[in-house]
Short mmCIF file of C-alpha atoms in Angstrom, two decimals:
data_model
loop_
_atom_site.label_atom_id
_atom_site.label_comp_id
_atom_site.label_asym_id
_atom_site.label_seq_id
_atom_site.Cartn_x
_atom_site.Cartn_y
_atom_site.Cartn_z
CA UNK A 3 11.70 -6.21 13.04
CA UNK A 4 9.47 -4.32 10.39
CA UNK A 5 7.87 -1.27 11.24
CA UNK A 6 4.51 -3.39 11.15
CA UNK A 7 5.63 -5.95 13.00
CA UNK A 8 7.23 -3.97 15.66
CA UNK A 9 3.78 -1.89 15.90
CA UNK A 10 1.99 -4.97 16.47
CA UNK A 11 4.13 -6.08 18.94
CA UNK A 12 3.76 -3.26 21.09
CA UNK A 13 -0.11 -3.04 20.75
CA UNK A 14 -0.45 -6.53 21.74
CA UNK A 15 1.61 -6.28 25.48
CA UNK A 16 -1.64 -3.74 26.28
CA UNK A 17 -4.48 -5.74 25.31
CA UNK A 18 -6.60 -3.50 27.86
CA UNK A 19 -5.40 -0.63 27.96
CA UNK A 20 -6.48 2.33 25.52
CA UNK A 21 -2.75 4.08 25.28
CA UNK A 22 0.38 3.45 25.80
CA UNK A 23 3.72 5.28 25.88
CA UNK A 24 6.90 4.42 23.46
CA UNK A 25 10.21 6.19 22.21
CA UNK A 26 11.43 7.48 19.23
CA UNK A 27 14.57 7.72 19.82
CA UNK A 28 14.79 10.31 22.21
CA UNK A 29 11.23 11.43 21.61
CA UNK A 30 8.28 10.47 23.78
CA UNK A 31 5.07 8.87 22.13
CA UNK A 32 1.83 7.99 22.80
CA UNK A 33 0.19 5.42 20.62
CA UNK A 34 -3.64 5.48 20.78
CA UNK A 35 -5.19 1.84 20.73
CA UNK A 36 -9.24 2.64 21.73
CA UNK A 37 -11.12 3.71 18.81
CA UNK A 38 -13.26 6.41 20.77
CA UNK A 39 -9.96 7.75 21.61
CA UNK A 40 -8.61 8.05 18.14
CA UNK A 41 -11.73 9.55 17.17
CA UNK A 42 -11.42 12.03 19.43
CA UNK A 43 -8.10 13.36 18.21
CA UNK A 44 -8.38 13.20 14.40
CA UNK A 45 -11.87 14.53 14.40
CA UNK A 46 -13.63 15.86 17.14
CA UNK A 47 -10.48 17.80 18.67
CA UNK A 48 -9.14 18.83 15.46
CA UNK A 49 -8.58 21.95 16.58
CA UNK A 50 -6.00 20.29 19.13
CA UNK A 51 -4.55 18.01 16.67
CA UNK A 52 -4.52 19.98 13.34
CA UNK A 53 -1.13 18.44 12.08
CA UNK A 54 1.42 15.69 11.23
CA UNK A 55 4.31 15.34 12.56
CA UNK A 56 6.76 17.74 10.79
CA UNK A 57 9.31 15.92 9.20
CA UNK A 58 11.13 19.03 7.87
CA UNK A 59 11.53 23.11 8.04
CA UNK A 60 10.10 25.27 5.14
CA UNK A 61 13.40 27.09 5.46
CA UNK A 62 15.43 23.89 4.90
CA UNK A 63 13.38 22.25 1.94
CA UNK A 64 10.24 24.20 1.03
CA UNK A 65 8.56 22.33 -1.69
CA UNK A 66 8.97 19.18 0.96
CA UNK A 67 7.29 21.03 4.01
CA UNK A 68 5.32 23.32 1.94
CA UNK A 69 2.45 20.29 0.63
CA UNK A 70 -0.60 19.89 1.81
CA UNK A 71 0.43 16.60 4.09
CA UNK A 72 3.33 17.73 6.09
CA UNK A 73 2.90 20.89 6.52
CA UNK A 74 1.77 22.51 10.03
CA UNK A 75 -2.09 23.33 10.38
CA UNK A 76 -4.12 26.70 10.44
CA UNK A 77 -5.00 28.99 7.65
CA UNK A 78 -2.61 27.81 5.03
CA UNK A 79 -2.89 24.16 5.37
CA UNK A 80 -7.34 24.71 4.98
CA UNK A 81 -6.70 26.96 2.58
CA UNK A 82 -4.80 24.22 0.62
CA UNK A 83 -6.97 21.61 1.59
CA UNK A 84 -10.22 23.75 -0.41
CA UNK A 85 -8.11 24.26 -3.15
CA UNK A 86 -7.44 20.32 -3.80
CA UNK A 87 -10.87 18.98 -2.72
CA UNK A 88 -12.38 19.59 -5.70
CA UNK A 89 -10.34 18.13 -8.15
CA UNK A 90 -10.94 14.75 -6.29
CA UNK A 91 -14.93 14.75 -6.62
CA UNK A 92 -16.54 12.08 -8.74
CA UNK A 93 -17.38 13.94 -11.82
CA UNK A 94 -13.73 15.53 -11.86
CA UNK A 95 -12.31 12.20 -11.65
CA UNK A 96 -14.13 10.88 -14.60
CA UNK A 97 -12.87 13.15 -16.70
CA UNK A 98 -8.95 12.12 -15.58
CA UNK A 99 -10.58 8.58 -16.28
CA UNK A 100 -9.65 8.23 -19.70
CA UNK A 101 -6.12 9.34 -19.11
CA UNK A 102 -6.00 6.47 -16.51
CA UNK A 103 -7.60 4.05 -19.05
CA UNK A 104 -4.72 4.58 -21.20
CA UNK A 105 -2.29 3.64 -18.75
CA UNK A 106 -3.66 0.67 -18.18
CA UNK A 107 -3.76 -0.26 -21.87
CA UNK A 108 -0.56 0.49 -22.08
CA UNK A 109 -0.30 -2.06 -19.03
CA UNK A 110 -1.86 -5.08 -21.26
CA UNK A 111 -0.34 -4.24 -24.57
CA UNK A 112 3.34 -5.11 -23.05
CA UNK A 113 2.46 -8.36 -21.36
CA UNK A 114 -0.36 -9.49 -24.47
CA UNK A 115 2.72 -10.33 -26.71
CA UNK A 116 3.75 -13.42 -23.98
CA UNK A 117 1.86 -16.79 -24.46
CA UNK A 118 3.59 -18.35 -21.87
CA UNK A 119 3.50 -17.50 -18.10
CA UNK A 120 4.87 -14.16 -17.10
CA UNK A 121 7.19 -14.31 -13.83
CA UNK A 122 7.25 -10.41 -12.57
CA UNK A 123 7.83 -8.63 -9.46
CA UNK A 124 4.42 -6.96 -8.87
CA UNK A 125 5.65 -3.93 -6.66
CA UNK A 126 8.37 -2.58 -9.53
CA UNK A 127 5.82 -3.36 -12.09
CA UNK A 128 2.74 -1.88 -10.97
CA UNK A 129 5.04 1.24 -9.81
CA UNK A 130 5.38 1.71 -13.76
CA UNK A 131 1.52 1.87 -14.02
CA UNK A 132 1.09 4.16 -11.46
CA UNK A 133 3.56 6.30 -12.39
CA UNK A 134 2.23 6.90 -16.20
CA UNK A 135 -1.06 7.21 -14.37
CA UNK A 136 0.56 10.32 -12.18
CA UNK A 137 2.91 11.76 -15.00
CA UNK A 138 -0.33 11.58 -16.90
CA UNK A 139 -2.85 12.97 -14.59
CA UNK A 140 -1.09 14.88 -12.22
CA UNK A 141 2.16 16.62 -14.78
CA UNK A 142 0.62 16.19 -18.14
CA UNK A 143 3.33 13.83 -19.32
CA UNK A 144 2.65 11.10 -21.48
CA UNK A 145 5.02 8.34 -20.78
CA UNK A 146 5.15 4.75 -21.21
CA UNK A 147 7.46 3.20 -18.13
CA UNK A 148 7.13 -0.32 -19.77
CA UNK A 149 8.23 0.26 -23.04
CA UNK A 150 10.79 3.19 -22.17
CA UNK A 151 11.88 2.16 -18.88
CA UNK A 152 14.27 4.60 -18.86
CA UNK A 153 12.38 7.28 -19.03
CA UNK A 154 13.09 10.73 -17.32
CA UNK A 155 9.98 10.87 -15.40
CA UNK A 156 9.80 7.66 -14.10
CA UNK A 157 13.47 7.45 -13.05
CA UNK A 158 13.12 10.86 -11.21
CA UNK A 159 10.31 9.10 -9.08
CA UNK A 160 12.32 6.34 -8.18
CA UNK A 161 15.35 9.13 -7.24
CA UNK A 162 13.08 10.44 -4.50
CA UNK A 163 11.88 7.49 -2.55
CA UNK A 164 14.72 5.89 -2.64
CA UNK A 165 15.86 5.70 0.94
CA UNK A 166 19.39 6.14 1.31
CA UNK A 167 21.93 6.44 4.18
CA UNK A 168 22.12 10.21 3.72
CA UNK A 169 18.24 10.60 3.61
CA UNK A 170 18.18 8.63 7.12
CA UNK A 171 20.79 10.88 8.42
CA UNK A 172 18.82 13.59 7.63
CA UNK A 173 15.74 12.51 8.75
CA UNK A 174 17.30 11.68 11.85
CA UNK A 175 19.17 14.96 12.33
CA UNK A 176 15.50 17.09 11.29
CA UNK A 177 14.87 14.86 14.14
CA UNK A 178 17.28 15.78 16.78
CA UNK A 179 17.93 19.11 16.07
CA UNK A 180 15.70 21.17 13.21
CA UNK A 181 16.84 24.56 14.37
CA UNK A 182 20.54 23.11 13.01
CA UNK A 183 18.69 21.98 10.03
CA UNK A 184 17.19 25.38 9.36
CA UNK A 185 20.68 26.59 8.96
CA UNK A 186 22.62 23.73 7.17
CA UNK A 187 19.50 23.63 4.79
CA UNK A 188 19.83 20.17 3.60
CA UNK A 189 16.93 18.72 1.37
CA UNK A 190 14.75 15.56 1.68
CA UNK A 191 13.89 16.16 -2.17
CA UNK A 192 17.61 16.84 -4.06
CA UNK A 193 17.74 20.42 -6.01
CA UNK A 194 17.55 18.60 -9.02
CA UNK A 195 14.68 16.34 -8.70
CA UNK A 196 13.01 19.74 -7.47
CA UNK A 197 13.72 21.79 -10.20
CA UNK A 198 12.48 19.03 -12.66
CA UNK A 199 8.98 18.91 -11.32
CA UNK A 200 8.86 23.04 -10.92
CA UNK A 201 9.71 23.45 -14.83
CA UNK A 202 7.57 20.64 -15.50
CA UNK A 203 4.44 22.19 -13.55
CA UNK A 204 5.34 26.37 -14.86
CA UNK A 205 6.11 25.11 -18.63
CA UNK A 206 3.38 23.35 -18.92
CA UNK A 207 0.73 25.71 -17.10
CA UNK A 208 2.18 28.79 -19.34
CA UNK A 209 1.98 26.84 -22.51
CA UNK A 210 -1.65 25.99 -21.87
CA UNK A 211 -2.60 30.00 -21.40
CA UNK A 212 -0.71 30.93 -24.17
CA UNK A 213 -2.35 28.67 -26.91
CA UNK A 214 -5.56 27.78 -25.09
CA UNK A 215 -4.51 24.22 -24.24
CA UNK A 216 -7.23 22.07 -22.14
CA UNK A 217 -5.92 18.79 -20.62
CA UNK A 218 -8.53 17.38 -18.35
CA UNK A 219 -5.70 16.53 -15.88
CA UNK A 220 -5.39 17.40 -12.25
CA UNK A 221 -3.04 20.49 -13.02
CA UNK A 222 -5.36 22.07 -14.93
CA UNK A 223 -8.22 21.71 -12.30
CA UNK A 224 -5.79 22.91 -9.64
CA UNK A 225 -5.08 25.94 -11.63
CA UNK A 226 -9.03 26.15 -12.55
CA UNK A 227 -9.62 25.82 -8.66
CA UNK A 228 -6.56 28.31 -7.75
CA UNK A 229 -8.64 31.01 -10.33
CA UNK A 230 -11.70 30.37 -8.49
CA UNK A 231 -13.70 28.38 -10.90
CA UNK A 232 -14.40 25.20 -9.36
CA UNK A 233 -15.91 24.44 -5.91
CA UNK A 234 -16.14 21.16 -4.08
CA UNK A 235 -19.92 19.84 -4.58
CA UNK A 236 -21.10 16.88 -2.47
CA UNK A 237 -23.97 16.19 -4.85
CA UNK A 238 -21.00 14.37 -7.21
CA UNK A 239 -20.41 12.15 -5.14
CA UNK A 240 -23.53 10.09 -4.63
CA UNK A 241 -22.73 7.41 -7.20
CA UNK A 242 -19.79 6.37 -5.25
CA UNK A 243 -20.47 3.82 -3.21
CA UNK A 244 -16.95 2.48 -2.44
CA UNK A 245 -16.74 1.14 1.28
CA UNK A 246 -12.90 2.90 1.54
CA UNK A 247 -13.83 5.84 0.52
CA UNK A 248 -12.37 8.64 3.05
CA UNK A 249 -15.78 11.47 3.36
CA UNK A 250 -14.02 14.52 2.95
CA UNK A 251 -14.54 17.13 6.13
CA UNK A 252 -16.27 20.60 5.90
CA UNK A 253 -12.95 21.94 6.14
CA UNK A 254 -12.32 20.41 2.36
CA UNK A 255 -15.99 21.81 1.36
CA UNK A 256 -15.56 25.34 1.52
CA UNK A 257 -13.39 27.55 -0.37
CA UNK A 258 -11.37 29.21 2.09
CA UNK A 259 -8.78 31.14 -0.27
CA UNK A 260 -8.19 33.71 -3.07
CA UNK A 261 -6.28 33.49 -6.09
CA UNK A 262 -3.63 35.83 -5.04
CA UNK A 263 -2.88 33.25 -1.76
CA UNK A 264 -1.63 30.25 -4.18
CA UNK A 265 1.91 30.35 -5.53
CA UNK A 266 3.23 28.35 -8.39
CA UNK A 267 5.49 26.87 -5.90
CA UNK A 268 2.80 25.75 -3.79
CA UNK A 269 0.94 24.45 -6.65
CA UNK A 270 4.52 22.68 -7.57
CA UNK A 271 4.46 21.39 -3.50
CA UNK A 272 1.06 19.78 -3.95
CA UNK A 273 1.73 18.18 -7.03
CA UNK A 274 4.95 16.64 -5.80
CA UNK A 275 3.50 15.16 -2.81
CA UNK A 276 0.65 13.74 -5.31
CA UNK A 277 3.75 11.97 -6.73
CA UNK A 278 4.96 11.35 -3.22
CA UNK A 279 1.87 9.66 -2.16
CA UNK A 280 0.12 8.49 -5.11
CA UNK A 281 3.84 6.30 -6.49
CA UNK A 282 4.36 3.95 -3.69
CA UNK A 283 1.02 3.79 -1.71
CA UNK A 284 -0.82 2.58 -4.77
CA UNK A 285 1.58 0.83 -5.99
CA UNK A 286 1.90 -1.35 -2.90
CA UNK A 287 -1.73 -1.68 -2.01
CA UNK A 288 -2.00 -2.94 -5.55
CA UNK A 289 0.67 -5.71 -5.42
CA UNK A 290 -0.62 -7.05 -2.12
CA UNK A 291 -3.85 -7.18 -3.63
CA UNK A 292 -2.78 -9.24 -6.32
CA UNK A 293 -0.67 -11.34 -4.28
CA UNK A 294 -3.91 -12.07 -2.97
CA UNK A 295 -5.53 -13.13 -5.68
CA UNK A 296 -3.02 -15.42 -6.63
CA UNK A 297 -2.74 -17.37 -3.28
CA UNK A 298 -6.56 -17.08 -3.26
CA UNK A 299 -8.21 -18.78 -6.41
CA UNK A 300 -11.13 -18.71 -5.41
CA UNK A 301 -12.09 -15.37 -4.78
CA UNK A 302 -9.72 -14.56 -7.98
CA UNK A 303 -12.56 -16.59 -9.79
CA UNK A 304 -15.68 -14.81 -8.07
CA UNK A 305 -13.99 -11.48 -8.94
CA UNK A 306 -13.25 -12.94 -12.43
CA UNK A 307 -16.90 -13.99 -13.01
CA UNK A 308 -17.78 -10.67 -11.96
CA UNK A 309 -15.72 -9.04 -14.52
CA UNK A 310 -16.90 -11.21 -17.51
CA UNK A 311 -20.30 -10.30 -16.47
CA UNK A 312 -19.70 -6.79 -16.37
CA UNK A 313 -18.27 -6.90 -19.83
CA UNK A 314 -20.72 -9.58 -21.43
CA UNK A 315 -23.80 -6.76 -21.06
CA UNK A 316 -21.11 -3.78 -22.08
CA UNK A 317 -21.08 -2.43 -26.00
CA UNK A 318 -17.20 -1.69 -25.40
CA UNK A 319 -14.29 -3.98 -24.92
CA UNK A 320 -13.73 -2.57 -21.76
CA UNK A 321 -15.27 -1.09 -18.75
CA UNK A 322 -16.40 2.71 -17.96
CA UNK A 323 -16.30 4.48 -15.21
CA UNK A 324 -19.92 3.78 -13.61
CA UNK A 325 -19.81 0.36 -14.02
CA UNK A 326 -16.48 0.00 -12.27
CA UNK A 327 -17.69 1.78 -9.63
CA UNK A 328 -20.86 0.01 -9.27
CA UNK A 329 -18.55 -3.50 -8.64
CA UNK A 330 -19.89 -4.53 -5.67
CA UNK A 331 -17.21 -7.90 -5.11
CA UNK A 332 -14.43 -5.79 -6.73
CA UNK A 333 -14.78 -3.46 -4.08
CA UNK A 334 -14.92 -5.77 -1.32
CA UNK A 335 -11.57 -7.57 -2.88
CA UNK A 336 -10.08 -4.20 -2.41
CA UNK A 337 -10.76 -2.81 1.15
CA UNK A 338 -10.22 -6.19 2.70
CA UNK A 339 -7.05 -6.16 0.77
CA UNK A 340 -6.45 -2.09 2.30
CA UNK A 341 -7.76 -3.87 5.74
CA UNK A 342 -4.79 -6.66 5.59
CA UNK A 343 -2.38 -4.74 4.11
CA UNK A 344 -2.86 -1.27 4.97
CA UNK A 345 0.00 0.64 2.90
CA UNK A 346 0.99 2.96 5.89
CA UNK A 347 1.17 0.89 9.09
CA UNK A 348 0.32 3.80 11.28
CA UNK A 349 -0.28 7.77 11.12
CA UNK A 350 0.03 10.43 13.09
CA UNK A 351 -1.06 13.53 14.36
CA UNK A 352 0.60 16.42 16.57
CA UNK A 353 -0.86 18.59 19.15
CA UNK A 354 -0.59 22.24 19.15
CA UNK A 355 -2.17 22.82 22.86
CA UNK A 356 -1.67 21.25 25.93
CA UNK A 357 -4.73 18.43 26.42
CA UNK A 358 -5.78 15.77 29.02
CA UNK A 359 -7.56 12.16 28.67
CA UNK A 360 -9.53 11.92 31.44
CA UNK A 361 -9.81 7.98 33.63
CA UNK A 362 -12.02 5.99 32.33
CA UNK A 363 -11.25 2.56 33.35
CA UNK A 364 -10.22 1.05 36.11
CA UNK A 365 -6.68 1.75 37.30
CA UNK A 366 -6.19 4.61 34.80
CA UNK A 367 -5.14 7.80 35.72
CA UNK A 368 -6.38 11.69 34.49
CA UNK A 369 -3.06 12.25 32.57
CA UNK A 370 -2.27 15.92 31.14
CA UNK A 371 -0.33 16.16 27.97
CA UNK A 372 1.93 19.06 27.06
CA UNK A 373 1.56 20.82 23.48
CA UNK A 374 3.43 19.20 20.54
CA UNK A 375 3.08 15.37 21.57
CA UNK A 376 2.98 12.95 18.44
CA UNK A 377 -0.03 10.27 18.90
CA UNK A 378 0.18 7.61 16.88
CA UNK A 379 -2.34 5.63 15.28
CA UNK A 380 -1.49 2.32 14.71
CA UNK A 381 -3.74 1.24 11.39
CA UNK A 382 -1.87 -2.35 10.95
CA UNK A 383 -2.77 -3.30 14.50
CA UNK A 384 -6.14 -1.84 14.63
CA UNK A 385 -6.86 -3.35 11.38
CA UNK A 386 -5.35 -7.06 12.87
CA UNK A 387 -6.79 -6.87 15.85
CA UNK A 388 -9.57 -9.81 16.14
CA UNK A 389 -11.94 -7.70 18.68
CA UNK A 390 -12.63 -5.66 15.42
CA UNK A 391 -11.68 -8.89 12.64
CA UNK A 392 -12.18 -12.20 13.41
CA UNK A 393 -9.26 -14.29 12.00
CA UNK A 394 -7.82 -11.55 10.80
CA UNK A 395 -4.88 -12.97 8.51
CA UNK A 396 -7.36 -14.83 6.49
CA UNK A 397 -8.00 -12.77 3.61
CA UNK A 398 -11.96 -12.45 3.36
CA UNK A 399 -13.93 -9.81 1.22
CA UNK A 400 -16.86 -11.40 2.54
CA UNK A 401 -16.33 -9.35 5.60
CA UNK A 402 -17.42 -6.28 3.94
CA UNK A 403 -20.54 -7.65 1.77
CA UNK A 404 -23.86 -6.07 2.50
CA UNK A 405 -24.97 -9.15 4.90
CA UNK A 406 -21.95 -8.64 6.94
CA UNK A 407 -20.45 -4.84 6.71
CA UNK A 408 -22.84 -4.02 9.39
CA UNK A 409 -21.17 -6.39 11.89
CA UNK A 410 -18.49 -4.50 11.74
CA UNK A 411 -16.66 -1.88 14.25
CA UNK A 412 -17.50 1.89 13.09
CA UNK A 413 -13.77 3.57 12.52
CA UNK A 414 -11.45 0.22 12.60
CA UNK A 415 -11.52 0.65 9.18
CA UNK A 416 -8.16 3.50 8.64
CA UNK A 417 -6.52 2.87 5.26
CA UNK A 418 -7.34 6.42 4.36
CA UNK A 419 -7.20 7.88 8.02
CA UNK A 420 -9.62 9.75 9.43
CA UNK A 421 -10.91 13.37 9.91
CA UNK A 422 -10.16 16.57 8.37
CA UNK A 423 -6.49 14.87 7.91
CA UNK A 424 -7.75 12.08 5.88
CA UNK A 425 -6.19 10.88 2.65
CA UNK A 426 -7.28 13.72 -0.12
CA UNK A 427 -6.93 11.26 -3.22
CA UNK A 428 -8.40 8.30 -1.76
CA UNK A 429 -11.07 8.41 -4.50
CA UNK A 430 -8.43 8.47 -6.82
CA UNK A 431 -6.24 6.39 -5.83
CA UNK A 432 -8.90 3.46 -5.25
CA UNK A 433 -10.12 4.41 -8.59
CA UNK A 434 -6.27 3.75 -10.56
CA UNK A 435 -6.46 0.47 -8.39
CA UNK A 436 -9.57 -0.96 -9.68
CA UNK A 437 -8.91 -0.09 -13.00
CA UNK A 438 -5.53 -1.94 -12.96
CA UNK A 439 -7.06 -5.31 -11.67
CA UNK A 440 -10.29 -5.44 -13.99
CA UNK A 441 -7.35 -4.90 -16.61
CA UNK A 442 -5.74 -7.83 -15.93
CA UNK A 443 -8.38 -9.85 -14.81
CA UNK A 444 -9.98 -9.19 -18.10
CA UNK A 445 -6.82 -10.72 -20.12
CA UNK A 446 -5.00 -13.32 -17.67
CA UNK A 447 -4.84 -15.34 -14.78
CA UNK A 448 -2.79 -14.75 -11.75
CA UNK A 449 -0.92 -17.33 -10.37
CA UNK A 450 1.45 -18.35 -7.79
CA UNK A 451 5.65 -19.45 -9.54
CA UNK A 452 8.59 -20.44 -7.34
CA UNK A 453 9.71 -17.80 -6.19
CA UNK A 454 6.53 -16.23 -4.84
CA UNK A 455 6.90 -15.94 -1.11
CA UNK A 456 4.03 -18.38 0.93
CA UNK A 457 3.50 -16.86 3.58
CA UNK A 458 4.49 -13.51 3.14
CA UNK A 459 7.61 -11.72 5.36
CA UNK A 460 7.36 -8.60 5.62
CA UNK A 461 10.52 -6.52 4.75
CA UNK A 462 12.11 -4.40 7.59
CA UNK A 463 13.35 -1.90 4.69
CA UNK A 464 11.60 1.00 3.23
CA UNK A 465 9.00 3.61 4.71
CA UNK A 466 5.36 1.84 3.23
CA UNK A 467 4.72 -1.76 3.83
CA UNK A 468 6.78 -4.47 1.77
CA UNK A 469 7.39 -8.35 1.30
CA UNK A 470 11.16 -9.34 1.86
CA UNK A 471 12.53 -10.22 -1.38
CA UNK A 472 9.71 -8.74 -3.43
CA UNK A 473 5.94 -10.26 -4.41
CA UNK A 474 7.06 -12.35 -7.15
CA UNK A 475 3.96 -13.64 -9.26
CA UNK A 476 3.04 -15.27 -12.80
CA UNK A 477 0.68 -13.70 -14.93
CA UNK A 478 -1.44 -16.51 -17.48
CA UNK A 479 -3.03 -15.23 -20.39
CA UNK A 480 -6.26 -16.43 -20.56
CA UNK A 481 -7.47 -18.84 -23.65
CA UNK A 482 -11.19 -17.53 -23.19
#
């Protein structure tokens, strides 16, 4: 089974209880299916539950364990946390918005040439958008995936999520026995893939200084932010009214470190697991929300008609950043395509004290958990389940319109997470998403060919949600 499917499984054998208990192979977890419950642990105990799993020892690969989303909690990780904050506020991100607007030109001017329709696999071709969008924003790079496909930057990407049988052993033996690990030192992230990114990030930061180079990229407003001279403010972020959006904690709000606390390689760490996160994630929330579109022509035309309007009272031939944002049906397209197809089928979060959930119904039982048990929160069930959706496979923006958003279940909506621990970037990354499908919206039609899968199966490869033999779809350039 996939990883989603097997989730689901499990939830549904307890359709009344609020936990249950599963193994990891020979590790003991308890997967958290009441929403006051998960609630609990990613926000109001955060002090229990400060951390993800850890997948790996600093000692064995340090720029893996070293970012902001797998390393262990306290000081360093909220020290971190008020460093990157910033750069993710509305008014930064609209100055990184032209960089993305590029990308997506870049996007239409290689499928413009083609008059006839174009048959493409939507999860390897948006990965080349939103990897020019990260090289771009995140590194500094310029690069063009689709008409250099070969290109350095791109192809390192690929080299580390690629999941191969070494990775799994790996991963597995991290698993079984990290105090072996810490001594064999073998990495998640090869040496060489490494060392790219770290002469990437230090060449490119040291150029800058020495000839008084500004990029507005998210390098330089990490290194702004590392020096001090940028602090999160919650005023910019009124004007975005996206229903995804992940709030960002008080943890995020206040600068909690000094510029002598932030190495290069920790700068290096953070923008590798942008990479790490921002590559596939979008990517795949982006495919499935095209698949969508395809399968569903009628809210492809409301989004469409949306669109046109958008640009018919515009002076430009394309759209800026407040008037993407204001999309109302865009943005509805969007998180019901995050609700059905939630990139990462389930989180979790790792407790650092002992910590007991109390009876509450009947039959339960006060139960008293030891320190360092993994809960899991399982976003692809919640997010199915029809107590909080009603027919939840059918694909329905409607469900978050202004009429009907109020209907629905406050926190079954987890795309981002939740708490302190919440996604970082989800203003960027929902921002690179929207941008992509107003892009093509604005030039062609996407339809359904031959080989796109009705319904979809979901692949039992790969960490982030997939469709078994790829999201094949046809992309019509429009005659009007």
């Amino acid at each position: 089974m996939s990883m989603g499917d097997l989730m689901n499984h499990l939830y549904e054998q307890f359709p009344n209880k609020r936990y249950f208990g599963m193994y990891q192979f020979l590790s003991p977890r308890l997967v958290l299916r009441d929403l006051d419950l998960i609630k609990r642990i990613a926000v109001k105990d955060f002090d229990i539950f400060p951390e993800h799993r850890t997948l790996v020892a600093e000692e064995g690969d340090p720029l893996f364990a070293r970012n902001i989303l797998f390393m262990k909690g306290g000081e360093k990780w909220q020290r971190l946390r008020s460093l990157l904050s910033p750069t993710f506020t509305s008014s930064k991100l609209k100055l990184m918005y032209p960089l993305m607007f590029k990308c997506a030109q870049q996007f239409l001017e290689h499928y413009e040439q083609n008059d006839n329709v174009t048959e493409l696999e939507m999860k390897e071709t948006i990965s080349k958008y939103t990897n020019d969008v990260i090289a771009s924003v995140a590194f500094g790079v310029e690069c063009n995936s689709f008409a250099n496909p070969n290109d350095t930057f791109y192809l390192m990407g690929k080299k580390i999520l690629s999941i191969s049988f070494v990775k799994v052993i790996i991963l597995l033996m991290y698993s079984f026995s990290p105090f072996i690990m810490k001594l064999v030192k073998l990495r998640i992230i090869p040496e060489d893939v490494c060392n790219f990114f770290r002469s990437i990030v230090q060449d490119t930061i040291k150029f800058r200084e020495e000839n008084g180079v500004v990029r507005q990229d998210m390098l330089h407003l990490l290194n702004e932010a590392r020096k001090g001279r940028m602090k999160y403010d919650e005023q910019e972020n009124h004007s975005d009214l996206g229903f995804a959006v992940a709030q960002e904690s008080e943890i995020g709000r206040k600068q909690k470190f000094k510029y002598s606390d932030i190495s290069d390689d920790d700068l290096i760490a953070q923008a590798i697991v942008f990479f790490l996160a921002g590559f596939d994630t979008s990517s795949t929330a982006l495919s499935f929300c095209i698949y969508e579109l395809a399968v569903n022509p009628d809210v492809q035309e409301k989004l469409r008609n949306e669109i046109d309007q958008v640009l018919s009272s515009n002076t430009t031939d394309f759209v800026s950043y407040e008037d993407l944002l204001s999309m109302k049906y865009l943005d509805m397209v969007v998180t019901e395509s995050l609700r059905k197809w939630p990139p990462l089928v389930s989180v979790d979060r790792r407790s650092v004290k002992p910590f007991v959930i109390e009876s509450e119904l009947p039959g339960e039982e006060t139960i008293h958990f030891p320190k360092s048990t993994t809960c899991i929160i399982p976003v692809y069930s919640i997010h199915r389940d029809p107590k909080y959706y009603p027919n939840p496979e059918k694909f329905d923006p409607e469900r978050f319109s202004e009429k009907n958003k109020h209907l629905l279940t406050p926190s079954s909506f987890l795309a981002f997470g939740m708490g302190p621990k919440n996604c970082v970037g989800s203003r960027f990354a929902l921002l690179e998403v929207k941008l992509l499908l107003f892009a093509l919206l604005k030039k062609f039609e996407i339809v359904p060919v031959s080989k796109t899968p009705i319904p979809i199966v979901i692949t039992k490869k790969g960490i982030f949600l997939g469709a078994e033999g790829g999201l094949w779809l046809g992309l019509k350039k429009r005659t009007t």
